[in-house]
GROMACS .gro file of C-alpha atoms in nm:
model
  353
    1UNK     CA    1   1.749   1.475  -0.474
    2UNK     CA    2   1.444   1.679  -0.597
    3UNK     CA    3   1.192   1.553  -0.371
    4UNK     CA    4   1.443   1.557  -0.068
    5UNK     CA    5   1.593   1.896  -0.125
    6UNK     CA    6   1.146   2.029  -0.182
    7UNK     CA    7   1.077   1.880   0.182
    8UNK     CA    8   1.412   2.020   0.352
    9UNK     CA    9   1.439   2.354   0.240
   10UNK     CA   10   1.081   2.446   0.104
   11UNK     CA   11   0.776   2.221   0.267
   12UNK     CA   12   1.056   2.177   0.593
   13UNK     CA   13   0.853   1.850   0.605
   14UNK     CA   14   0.978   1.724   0.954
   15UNK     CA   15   0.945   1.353   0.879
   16UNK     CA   16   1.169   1.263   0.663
   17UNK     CA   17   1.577   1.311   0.660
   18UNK     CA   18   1.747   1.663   0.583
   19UNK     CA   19   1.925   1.657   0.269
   20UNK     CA   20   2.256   1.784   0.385
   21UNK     CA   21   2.407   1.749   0.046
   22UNK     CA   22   2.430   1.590  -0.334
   23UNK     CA   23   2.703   1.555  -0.539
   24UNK     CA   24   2.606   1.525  -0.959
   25UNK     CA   25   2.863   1.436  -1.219
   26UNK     CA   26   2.803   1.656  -1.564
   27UNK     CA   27   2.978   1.603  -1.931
   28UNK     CA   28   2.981   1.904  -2.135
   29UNK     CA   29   2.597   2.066  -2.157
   30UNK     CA   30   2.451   1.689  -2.110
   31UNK     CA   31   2.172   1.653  -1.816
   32UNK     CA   32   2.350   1.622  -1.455
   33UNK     CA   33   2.340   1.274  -1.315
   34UNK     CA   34   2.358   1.206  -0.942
   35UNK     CA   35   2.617   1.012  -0.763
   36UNK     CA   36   2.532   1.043  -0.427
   37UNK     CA   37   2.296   1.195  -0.135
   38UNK     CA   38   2.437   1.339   0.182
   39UNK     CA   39   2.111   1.297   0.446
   40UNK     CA   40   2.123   1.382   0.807
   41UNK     CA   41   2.147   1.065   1.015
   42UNK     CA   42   1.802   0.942   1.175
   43UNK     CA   43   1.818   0.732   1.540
   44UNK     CA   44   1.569   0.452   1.465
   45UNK     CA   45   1.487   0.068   1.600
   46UNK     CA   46   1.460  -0.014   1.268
   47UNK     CA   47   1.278  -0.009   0.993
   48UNK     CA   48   0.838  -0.025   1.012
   49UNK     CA   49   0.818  -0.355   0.806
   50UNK     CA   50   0.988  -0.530   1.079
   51UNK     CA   51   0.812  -0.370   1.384
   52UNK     CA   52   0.495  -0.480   1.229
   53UNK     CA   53   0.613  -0.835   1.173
   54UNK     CA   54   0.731  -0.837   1.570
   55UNK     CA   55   0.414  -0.685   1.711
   56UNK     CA   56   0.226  -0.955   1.481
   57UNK     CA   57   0.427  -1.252   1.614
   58UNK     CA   58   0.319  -1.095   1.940
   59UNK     CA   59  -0.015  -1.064   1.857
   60UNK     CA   60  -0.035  -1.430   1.715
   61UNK     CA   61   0.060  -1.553   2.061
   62UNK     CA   62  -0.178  -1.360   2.236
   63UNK     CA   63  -0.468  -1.498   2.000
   64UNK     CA   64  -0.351  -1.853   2.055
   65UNK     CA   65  -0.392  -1.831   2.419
   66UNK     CA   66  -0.698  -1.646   2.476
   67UNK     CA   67  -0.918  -1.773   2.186
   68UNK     CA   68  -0.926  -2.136   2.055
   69UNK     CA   69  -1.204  -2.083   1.829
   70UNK     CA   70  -1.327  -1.911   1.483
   71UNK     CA   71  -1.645  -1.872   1.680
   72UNK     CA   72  -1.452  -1.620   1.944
   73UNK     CA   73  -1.345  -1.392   1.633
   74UNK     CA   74  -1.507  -1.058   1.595
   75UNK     CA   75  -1.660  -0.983   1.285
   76UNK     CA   76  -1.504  -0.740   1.021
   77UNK     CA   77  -1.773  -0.645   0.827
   78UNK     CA   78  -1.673  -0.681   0.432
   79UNK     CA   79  -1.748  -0.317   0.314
   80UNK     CA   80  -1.573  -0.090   0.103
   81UNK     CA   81  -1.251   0.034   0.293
   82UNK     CA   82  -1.329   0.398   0.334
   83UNK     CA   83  -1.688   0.304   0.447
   84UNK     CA   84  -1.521   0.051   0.714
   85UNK     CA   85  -1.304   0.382   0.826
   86UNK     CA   86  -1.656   0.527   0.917
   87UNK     CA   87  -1.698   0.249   1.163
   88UNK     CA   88  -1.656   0.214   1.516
   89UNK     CA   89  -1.365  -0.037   1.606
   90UNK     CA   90  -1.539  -0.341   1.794
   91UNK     CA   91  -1.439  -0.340   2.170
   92UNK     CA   92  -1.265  -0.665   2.144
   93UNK     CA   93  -1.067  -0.569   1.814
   94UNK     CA   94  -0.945  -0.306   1.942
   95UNK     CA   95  -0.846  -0.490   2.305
   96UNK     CA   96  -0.668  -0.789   2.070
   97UNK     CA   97  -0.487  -0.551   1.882
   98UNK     CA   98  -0.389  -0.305   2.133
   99UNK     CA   99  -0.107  -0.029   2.061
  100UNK     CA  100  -0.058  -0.115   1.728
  101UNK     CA  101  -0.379   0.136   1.631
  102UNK     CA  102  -0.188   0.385   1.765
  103UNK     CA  103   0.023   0.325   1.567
  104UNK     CA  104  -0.107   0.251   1.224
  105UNK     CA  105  -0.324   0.598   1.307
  106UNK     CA  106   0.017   0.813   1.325
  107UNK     CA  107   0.146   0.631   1.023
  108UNK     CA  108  -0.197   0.742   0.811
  109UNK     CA  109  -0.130   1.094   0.964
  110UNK     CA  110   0.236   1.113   0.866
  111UNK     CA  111   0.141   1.028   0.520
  112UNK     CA  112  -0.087   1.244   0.487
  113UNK     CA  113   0.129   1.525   0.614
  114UNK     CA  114   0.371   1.399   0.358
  115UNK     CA  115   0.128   1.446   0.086
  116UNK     CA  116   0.020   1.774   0.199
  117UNK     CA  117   0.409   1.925   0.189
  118UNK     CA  118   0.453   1.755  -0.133
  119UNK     CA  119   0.145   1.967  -0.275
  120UNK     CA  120   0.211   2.292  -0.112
  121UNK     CA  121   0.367   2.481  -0.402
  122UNK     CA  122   0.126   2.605  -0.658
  123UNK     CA  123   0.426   2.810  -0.894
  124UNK     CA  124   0.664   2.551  -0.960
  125UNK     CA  125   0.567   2.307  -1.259
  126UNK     CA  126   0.810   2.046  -1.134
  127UNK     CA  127   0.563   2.034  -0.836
  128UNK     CA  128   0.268   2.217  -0.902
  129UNK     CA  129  -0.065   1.992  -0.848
  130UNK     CA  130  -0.239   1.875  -1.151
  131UNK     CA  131  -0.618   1.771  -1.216
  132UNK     CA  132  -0.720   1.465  -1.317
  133UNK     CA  133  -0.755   1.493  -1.756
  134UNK     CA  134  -0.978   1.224  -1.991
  135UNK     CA  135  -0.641   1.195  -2.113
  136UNK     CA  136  -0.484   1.090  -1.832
  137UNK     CA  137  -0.776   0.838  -1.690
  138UNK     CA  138  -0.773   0.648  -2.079
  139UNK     CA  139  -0.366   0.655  -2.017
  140UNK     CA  140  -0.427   0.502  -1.662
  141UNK     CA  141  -0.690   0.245  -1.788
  142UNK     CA  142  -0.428   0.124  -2.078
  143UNK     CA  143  -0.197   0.076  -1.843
  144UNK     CA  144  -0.376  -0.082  -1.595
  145UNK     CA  145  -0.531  -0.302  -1.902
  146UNK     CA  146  -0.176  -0.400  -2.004
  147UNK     CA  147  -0.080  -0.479  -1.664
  148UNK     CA  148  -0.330  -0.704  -1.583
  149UNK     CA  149  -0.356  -0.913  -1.942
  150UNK     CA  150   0.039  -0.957  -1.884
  151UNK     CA  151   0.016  -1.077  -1.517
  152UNK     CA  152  -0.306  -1.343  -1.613
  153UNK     CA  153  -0.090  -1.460  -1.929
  154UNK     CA  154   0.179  -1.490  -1.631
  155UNK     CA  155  -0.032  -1.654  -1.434
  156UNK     CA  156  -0.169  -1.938  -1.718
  157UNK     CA  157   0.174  -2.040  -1.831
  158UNK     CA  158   0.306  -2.070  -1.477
  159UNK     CA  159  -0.030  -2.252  -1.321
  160UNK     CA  160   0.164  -2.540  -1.227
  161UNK     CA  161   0.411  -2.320  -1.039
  162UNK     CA  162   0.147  -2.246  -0.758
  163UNK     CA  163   0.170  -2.466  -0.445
  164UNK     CA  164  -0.139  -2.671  -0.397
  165UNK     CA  165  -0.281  -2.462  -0.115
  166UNK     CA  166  -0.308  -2.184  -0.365
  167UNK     CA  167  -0.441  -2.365  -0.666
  168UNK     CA  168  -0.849  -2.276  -0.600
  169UNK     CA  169  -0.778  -1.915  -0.571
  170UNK     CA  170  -0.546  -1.927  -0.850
  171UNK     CA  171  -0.870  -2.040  -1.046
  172UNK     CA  172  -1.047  -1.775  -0.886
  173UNK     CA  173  -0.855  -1.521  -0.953
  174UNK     CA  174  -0.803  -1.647  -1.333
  175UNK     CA  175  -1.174  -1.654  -1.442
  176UNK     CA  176  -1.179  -1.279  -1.309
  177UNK     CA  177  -0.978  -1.125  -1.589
  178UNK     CA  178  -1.245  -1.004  -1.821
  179UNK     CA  179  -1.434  -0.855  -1.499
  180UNK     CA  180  -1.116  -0.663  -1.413
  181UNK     CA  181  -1.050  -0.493  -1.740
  182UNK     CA  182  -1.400  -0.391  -1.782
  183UNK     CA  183  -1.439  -0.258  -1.398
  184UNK     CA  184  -1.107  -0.087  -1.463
  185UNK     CA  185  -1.218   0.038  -1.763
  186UNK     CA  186  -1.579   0.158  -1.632
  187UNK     CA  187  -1.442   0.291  -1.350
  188UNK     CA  188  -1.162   0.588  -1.480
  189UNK     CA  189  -1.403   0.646  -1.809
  190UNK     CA  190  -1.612   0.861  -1.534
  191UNK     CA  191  -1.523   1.208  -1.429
  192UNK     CA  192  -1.346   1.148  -1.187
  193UNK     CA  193  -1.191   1.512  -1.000
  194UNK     CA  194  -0.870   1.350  -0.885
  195UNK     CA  195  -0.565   1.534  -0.829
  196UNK     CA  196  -0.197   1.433  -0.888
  197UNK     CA  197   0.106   1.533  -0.704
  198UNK     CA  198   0.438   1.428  -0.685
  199UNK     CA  199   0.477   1.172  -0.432
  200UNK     CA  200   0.711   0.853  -0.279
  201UNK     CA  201   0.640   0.640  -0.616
  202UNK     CA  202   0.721   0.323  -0.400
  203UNK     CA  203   0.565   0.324  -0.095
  204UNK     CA  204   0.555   0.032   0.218
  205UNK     CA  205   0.652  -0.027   0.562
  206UNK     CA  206   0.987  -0.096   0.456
  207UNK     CA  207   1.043   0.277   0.350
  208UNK     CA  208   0.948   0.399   0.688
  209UNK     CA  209   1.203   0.417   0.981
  210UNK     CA  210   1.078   0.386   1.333
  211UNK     CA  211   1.236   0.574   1.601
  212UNK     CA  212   1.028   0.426   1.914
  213UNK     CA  213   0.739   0.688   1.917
  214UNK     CA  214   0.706   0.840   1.578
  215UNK     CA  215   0.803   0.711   1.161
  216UNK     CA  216   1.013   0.936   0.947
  217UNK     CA  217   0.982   0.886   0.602
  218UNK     CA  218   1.300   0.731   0.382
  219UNK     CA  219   1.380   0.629  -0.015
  220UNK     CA  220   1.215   0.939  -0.233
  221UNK     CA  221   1.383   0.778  -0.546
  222UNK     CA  222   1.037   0.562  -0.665
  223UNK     CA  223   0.997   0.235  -0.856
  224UNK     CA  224   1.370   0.066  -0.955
  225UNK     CA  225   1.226  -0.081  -1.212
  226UNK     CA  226   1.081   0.218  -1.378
  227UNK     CA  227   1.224   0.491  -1.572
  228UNK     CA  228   1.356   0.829  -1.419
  229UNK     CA  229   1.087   0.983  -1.677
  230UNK     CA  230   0.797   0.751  -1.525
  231UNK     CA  231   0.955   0.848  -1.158
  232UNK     CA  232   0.895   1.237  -1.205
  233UNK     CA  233   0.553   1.209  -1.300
  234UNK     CA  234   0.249   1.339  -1.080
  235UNK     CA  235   0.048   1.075  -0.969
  236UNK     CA  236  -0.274   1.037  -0.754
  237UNK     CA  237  -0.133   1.063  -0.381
  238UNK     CA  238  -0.435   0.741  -0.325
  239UNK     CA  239  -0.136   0.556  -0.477
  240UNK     CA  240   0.077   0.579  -0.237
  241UNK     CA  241  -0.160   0.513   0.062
  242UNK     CA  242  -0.299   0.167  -0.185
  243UNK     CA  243   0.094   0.079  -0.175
  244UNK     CA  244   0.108   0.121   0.252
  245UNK     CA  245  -0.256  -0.085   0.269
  246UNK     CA  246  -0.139  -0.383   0.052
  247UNK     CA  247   0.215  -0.408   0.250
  248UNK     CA  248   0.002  -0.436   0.601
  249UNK     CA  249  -0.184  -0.685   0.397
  250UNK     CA  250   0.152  -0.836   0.310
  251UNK     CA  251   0.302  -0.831   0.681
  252UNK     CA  252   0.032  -0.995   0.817
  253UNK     CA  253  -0.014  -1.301   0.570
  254UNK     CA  254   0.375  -1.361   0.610
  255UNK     CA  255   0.363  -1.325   0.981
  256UNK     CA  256   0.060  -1.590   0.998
  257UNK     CA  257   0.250  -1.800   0.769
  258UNK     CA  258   0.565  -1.787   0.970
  259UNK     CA  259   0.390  -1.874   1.280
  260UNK     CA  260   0.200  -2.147   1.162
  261UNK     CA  261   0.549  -2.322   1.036
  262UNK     CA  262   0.713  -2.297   1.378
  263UNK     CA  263   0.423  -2.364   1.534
  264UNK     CA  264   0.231  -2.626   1.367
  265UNK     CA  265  -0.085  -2.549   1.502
  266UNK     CA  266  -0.420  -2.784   1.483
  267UNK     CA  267  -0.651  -2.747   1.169
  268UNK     CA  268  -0.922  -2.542   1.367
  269UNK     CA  269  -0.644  -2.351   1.546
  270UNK     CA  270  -0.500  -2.226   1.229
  271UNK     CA  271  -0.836  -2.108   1.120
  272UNK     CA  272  -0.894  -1.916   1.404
  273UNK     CA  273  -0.587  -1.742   1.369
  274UNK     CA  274  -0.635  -1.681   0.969
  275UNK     CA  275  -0.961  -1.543   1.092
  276UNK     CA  276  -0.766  -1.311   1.357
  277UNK     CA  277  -0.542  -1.193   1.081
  278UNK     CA  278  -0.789  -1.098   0.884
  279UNK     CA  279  -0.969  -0.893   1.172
  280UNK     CA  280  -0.621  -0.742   1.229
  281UNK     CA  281  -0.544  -0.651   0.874
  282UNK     CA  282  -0.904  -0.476   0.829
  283UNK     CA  283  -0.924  -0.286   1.120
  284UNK     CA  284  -0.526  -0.123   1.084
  285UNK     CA  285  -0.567  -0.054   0.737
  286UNK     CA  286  -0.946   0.108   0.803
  287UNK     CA  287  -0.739   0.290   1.122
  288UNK     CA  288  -0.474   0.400   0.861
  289UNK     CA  289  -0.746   0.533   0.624
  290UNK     CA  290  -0.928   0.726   0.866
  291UNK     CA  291  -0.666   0.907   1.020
  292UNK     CA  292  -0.517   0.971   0.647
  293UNK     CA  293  -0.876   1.138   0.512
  294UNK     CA  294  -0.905   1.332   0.856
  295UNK     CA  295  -0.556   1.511   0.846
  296UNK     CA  296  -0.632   1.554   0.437
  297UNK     CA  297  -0.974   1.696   0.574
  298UNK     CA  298  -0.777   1.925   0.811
  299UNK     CA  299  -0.507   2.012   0.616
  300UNK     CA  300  -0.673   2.188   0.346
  301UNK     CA  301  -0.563   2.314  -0.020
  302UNK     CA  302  -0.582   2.096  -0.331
  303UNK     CA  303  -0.613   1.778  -0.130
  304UNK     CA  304  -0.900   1.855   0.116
  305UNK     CA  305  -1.269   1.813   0.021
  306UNK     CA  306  -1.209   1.462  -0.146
  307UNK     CA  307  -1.581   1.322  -0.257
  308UNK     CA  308  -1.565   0.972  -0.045
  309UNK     CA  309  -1.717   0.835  -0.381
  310UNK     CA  310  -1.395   0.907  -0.560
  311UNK     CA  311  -1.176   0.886  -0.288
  312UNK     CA  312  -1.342   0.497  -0.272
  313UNK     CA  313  -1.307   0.421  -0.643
  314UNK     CA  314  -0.933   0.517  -0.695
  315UNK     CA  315  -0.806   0.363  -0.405
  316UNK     CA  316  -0.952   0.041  -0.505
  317UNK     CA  317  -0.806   0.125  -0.862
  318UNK     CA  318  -0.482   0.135  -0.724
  319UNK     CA  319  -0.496  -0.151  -0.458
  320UNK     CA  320  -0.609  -0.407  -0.688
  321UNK     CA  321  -0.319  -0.270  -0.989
  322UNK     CA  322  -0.070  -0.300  -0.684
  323UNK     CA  323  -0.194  -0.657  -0.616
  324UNK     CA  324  -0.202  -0.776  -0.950
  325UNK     CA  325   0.138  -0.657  -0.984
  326UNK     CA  326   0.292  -0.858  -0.717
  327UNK     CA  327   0.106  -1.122  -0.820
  328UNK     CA  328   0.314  -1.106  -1.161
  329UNK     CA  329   0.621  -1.025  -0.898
  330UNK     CA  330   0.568  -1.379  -0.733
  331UNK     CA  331   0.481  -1.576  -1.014
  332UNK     CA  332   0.818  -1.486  -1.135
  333UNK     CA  333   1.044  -1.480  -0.829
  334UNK     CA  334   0.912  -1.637  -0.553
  335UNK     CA  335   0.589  -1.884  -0.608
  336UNK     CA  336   0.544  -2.000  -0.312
  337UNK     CA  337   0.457  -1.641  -0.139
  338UNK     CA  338   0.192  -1.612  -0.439
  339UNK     CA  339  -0.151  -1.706  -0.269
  340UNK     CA  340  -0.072  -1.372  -0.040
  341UNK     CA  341  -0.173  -1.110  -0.367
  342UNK     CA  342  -0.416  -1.366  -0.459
  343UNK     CA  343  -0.547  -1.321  -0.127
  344UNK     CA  344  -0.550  -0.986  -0.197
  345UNK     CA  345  -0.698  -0.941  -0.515
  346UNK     CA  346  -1.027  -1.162  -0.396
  347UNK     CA  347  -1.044  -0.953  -0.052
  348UNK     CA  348  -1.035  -0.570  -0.285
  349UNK     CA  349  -1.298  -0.752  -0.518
  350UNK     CA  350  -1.541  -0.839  -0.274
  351UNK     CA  351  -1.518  -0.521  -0.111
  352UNK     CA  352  -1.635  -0.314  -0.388
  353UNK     CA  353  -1.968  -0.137  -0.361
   0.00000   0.00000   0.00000
């Protein structure tokens, strides 16, 4: 209700639904309590989670015909994200994975937008940005700290619960948990100038709605599993855009592994198609980025004039806490979709500069 009723009647943020209405249930002077949320209606195809997965499964096939080989596969060079956003897209990257640029560029630029409304108002002190404090970065490194010595104690008292294809980068992944803590820790002890905002709190292609040519932005309410207190609070808007990279990272892993169970592809097929994915999943999330920092750049205010340098560290911070919690996630609901974060968590590490 807050952040809807903010981007209706005060950013009149176009992308996401009007709030026509709320209705709140109060007893005596005690807090009011929603009970429901009157939004105007929004004509979509769907939601963006399963557009992606369909222009994937189209993209698979295309890569199966034209190109039998790993050798055929264009090279994504493994730098830092927002140096890769720098880049100029390989002619054949961009001819495999046609329109979708398009439209992983308007989805960086929406969310931007998005983050721009939501800092726009420099009075009120429900939404008034914030600066990064030493308090705050030691708060963010404990919790990161406690988040990842939970999900590794997860993860060595359900080893045996990993399917065998997953096992080596299970081991990986395990020996890095000292590393993590300490670049977690070395990282947010430096003066970092961030700023913090409120923002979506839970953000992925399934809280996008597609309506053919543009998104429009859905589900304000933040984590389920978190507190309203923890929901309210102003976080780095990087968040938000480390929650959007890791689900393309997400759609594309389950798409591959979709195809390749219908499909049963040969051995050096398969590979060739892993290696596609991975070309695919670099180049829309460095598409994403780029069109994010530019309408940032443009937009101006508290947001614009991000150091790359920062902008770099914290959205690693926040992809690899968002991978190592849905590694926890898996481990405890659904272990056989766990080598995707593990994926994940190896592909951030070896990225950083």
């Amino acid at each position: 209700v807050e952040i809807g009723l903010f981007l209706t009647e005060r950013a009149h943020f176009p992308h996401t639904p009007d709030v026509a209405g709320h209705l709140e249930y109060r007893r005596g002077r005690g807090p009011a309590m929603t009970l429901g949320l009157l939004q105007c209606f929004v004509p979509n195809e769907g939601d963006a989670w399963r557009h992606t997965l369909d222009e994937l499964e189209r993209f698979l096939e295309r890569m199966a015909s034209r190109y039998a080989t790993v050798q055929e596969v264009p090279v994504a060079p493994e730098v830092d994200l927002v140096e890769l956003a720098r880049q100029e897209l390989p002619a054949l990257a961009r001819d495999a994975i046609g329109g979708y640029l398009e439209l992983a560029r308007l989805l960086g630029q929406r969310t931007a937008e998005m983050h721009l409304a939501l800092a726009s108002d420099a009075v009120d002190p429900e939404f008034s940005p914030e600066r990064f404090t030493p308090f705050y970065r030691r708060s963010l490194y404990q919790s990161m700290r406690n988040l990842t010595r939970q999900t590794f104690q997860t993860l060595r008292t359900r080893l045996s619960a990993v399917p065998e294809t997953a096992r080596e980068e299970a081991g990986s992944v395990q020996a890095m948990e000292k590393e993590l803590v300490g670049w977690f820790q070395e990282t947010l002890e430096r003066k970092i100038p961030g700023v913090r905002i409120r923002s979506h709190g839970d953000y992925h292609l399934g809280q996008v709605l597609f309506t053919g040519r543009d998104f429009v932005i859905i589900d304000f309410e933040g984590e389920p599993t978190r507190s309203l207190g923890e929901r309210r609070l102003k976080r780095s808007p990087l968040r938000d855009v480390a929650g959007m990279l890791r689900s393309f990272h997400y759609a594309a892993w389950t798409a591959l592994q979709g195809w390749i169970e219908r499909r049963m592809p040969s051995q050096d097929q398969a590979r060739g198609l892993e290696s596609w994915i991975h070309v695919w999943h670099r180049w829309v999330a460095a598409t994403f980025v780029r069109a994010y920092l530019e309408t940032v750049a443009a937009g101006g205010g508290v947001l614009a004039g991000m150091d790359p340098a920062n902008v770099s560290a914290l959205l690693n911070v926040y992809r690899l806490e968002k991978a190592i919690y849905e590694l926890g996630y898996e481990l405890n609901n659904r272990p056989d979709w766990v080598r995707i974060p593990l994926a994940g968590i190896l592909q951030i590490w070896s990225e950083l500069p």
